[in-house]
PDB file of C-alpha atoms in Angstrom:
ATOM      1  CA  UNK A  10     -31.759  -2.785  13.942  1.00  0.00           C
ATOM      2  CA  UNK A  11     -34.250  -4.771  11.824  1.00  0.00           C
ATOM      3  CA  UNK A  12     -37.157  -2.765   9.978  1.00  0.00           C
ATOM      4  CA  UNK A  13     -40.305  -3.883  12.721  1.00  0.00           C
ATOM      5  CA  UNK A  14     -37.882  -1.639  15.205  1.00  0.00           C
ATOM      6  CA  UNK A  15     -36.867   1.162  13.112  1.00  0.00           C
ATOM      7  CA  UNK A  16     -41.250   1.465  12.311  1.00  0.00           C
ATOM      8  CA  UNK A  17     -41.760   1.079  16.631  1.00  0.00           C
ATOM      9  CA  UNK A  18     -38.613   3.702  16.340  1.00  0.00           C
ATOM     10  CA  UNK A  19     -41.340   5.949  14.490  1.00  0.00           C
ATOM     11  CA  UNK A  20     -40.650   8.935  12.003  1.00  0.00           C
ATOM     12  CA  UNK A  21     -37.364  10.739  11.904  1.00  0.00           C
ATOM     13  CA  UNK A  22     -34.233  12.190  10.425  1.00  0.00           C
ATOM     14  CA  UNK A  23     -33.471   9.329   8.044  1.00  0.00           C
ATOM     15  CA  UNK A  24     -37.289   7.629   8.409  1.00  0.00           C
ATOM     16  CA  UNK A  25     -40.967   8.942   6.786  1.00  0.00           C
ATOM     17  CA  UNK A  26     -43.817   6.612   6.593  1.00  0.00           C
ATOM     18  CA  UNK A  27     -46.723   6.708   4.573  1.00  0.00           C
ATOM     19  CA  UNK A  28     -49.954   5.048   4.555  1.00  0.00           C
ATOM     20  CA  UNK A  29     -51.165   5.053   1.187  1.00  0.00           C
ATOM     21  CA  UNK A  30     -49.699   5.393  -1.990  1.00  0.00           C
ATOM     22  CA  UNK A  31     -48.365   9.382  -2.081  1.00  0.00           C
ATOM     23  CA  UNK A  32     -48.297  11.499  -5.023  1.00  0.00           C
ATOM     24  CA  UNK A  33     -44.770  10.859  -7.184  1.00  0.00           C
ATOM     25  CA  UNK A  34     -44.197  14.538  -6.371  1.00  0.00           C
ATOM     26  CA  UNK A  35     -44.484  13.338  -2.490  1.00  0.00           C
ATOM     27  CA  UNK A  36     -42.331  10.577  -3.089  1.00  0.00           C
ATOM     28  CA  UNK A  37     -39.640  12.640  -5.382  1.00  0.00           C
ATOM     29  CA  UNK A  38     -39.389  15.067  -2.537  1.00  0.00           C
ATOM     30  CA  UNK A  39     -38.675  12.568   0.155  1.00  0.00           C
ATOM     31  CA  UNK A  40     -35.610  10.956  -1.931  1.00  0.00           C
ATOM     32  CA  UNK A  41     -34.400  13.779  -3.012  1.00  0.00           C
ATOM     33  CA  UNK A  42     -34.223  14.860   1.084  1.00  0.00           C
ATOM     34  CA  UNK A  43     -32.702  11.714   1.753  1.00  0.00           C
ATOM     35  CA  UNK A  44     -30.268  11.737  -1.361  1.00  0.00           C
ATOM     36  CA  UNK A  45     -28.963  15.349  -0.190  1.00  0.00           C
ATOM     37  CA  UNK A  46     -28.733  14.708   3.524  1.00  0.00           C
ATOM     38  CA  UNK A  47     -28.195  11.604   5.652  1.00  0.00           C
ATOM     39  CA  UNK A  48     -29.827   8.809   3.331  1.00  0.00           C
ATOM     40  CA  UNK A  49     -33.373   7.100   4.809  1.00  0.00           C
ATOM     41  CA  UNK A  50     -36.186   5.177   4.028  1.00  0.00           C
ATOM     42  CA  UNK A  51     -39.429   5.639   3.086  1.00  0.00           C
ATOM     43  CA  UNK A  52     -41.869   2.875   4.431  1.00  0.00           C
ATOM     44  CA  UNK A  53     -45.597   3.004   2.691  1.00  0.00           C
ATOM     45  CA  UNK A  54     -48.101   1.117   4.167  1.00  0.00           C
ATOM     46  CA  UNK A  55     -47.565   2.410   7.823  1.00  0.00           C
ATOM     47  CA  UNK A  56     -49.556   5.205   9.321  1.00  0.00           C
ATOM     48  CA  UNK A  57     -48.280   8.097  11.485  1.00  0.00           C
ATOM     49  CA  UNK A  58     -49.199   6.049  14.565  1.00  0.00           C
ATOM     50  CA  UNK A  59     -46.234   3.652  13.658  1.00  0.00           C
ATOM     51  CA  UNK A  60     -49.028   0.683  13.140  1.00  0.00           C
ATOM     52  CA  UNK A  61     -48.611  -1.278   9.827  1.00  0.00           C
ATOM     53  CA  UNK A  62     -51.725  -1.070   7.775  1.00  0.00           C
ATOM     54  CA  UNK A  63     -50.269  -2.484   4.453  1.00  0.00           C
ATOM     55  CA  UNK A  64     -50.891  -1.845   0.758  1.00  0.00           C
ATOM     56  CA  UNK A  65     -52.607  -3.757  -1.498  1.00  0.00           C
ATOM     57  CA  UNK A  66     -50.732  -7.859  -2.365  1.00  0.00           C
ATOM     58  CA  UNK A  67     -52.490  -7.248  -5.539  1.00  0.00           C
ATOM     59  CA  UNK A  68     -50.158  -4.696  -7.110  1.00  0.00           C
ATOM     60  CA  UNK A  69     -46.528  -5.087  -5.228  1.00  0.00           C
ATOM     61  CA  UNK A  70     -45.024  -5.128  -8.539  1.00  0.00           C
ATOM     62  CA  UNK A  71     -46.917  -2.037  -9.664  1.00  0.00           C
ATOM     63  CA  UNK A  72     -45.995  -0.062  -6.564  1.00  0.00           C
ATOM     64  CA  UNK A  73     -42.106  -0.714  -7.185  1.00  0.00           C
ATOM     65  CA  UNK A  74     -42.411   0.242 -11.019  1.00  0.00           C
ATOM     66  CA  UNK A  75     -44.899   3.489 -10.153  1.00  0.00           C
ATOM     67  CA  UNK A  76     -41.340   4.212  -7.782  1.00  0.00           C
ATOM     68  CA  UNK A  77     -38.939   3.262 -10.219  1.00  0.00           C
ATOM     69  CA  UNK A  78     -40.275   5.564 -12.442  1.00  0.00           C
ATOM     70  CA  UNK A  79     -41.019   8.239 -10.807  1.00  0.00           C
ATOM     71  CA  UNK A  80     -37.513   8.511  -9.982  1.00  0.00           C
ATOM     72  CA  UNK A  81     -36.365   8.092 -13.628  1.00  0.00           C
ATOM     73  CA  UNK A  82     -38.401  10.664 -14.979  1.00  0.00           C
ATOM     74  CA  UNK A  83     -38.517  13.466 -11.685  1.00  0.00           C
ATOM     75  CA  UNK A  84     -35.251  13.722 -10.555  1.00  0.00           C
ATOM     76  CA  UNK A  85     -32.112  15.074 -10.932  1.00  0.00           C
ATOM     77  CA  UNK A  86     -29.665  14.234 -10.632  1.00  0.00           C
ATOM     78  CA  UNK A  87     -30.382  10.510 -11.124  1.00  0.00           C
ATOM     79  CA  UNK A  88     -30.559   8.354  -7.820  1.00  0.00           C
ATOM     80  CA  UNK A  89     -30.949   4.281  -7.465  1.00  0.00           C
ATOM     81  CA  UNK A  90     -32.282   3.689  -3.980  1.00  0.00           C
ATOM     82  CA  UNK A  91     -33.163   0.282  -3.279  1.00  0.00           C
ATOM     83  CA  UNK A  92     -37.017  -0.916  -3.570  1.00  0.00           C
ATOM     84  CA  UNK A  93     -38.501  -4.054  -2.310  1.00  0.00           C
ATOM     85  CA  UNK A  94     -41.504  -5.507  -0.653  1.00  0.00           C
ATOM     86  CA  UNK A  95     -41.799  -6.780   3.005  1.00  0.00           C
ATOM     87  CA  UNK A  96     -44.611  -8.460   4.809  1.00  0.00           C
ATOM     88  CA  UNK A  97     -45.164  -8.238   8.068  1.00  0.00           C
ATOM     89  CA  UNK A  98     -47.592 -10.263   9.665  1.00  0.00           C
ATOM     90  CA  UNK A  99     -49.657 -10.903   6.420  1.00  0.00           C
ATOM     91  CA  UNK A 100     -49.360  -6.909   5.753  1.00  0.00           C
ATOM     92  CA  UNK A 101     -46.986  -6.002   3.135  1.00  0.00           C
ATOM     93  CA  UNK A 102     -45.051  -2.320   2.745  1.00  0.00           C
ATOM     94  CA  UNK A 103     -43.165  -1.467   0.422  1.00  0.00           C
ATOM     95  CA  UNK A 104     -39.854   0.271   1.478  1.00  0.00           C
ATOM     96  CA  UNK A 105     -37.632   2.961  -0.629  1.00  0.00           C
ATOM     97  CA  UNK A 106     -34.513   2.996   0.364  1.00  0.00           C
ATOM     98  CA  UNK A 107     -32.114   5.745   0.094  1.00  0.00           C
ATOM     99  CA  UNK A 108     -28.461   6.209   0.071  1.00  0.00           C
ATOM    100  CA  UNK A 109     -26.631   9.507   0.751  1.00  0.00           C
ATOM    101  CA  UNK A 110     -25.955  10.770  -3.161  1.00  0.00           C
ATOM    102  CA  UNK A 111     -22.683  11.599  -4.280  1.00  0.00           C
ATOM    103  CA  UNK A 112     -24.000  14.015  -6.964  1.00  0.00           C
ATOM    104  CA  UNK A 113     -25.677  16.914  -4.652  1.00  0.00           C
ATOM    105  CA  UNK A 114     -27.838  18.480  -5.125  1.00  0.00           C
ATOM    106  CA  UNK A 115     -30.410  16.408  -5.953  1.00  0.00           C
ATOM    107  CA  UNK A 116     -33.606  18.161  -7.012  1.00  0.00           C
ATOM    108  CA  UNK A 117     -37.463  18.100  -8.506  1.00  0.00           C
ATOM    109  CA  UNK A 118     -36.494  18.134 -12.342  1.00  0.00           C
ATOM    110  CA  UNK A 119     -39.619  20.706 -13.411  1.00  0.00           C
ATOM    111  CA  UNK A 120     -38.574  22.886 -10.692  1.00  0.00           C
ATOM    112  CA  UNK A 121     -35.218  23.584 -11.074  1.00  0.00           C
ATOM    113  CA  UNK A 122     -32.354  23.211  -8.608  1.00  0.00           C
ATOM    114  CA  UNK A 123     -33.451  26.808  -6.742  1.00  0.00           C
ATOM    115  CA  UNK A 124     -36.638  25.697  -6.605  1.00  0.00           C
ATOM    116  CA  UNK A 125     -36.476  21.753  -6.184  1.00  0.00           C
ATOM    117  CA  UNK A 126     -34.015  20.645  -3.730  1.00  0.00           C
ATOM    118  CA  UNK A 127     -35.627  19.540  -0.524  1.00  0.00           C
ATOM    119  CA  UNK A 128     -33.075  18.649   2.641  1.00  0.00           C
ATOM    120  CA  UNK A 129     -34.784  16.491   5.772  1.00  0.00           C
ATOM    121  CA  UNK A 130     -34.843  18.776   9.197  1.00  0.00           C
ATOM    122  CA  UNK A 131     -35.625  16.106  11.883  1.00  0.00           C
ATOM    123  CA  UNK A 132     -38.718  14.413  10.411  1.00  0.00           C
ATOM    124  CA  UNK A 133     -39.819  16.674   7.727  1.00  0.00           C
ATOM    125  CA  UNK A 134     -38.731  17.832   4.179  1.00  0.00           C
ATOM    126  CA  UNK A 135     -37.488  21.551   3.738  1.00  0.00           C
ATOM    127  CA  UNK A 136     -36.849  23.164   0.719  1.00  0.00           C
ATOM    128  CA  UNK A 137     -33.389  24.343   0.649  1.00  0.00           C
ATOM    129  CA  UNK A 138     -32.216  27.844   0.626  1.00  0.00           C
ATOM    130  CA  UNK A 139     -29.666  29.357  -1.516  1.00  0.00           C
ATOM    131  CA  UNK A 140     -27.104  28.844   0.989  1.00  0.00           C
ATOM    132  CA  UNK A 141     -27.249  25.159   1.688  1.00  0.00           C
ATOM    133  CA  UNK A 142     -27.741  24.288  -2.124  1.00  0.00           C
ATOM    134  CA  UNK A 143     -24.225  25.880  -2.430  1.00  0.00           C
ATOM    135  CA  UNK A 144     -22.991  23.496   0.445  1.00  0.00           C
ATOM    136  CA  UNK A 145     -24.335  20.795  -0.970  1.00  0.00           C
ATOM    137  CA  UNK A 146     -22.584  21.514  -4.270  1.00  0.00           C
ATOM    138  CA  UNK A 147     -19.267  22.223  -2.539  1.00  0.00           C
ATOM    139  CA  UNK A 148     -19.811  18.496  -0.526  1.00  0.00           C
ATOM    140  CA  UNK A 149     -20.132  16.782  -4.065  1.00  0.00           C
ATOM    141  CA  UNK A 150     -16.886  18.697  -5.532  1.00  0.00           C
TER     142      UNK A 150
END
């Protein structure tokens, strides 16, 4: 399934859109839900209405070093999800991809791993009880 399907798809388990720029905690949450569960992306520049409204062509390279870093320097464990560009019809997004982490649990680094892991329950980010932080620990032994 190419990416203009997975967008007419809309918002799910292992799919978020955005359409502006989020906060870095916003987009530390979101990997870290997609790092601890079933892997994802995270498309910005589409709106909860599954249209494409784009970012600005001005700063593409901005937008994947403002995600690059946010990643170094938020979470924990560290992650490397794949980051590119992609224009559609004169539009571009930028897409975060995540991979299911073999280091769970991932979590918010100033929060703490009680506080700061987030899981993905069908298309929105939980934080994680006690409970499922221990599965997730027992998954990456």
């Amino acid at each position: 399934m190419d990416l203009i399907d997975h967008i007419k798809k809309g918002e799910g388990k292992t799919l978020e859109f955005k359409e502006k720029f989020p906060s870095g905690e916003q987009i530390a949450k979101t990997i870290v839900t997609f790092s601890n569960t079933a892997g994802g992306k995270l498309i910005i520049g589409v709106n909860s209405n599954n249209e494409i409204t784009g970012l600005n062509d001005d700063d593409r390279t901005g937008y994947q070093d403002r995600v690059s870093n946010i990643i170094h320097d938020v979470i924990h464990p560290a992650t490397a999800p794949e980051i590119y560009s992609y224009n559609i019809d004169g539009k571009n997004i930028l897409v975060v991809e995540v991979f299911p982490g073999p280091l769970k649990p991932y979590f918010i680094k100033n929060k703490g791993k009680f506080e700061g892991t987030y899981i993905r329950i069908g298309s929105t980010n939980k934080k994680a009880d006690i409970e499922f932080i221990q599965e997730l620990e027992r998954q990456r032994k």
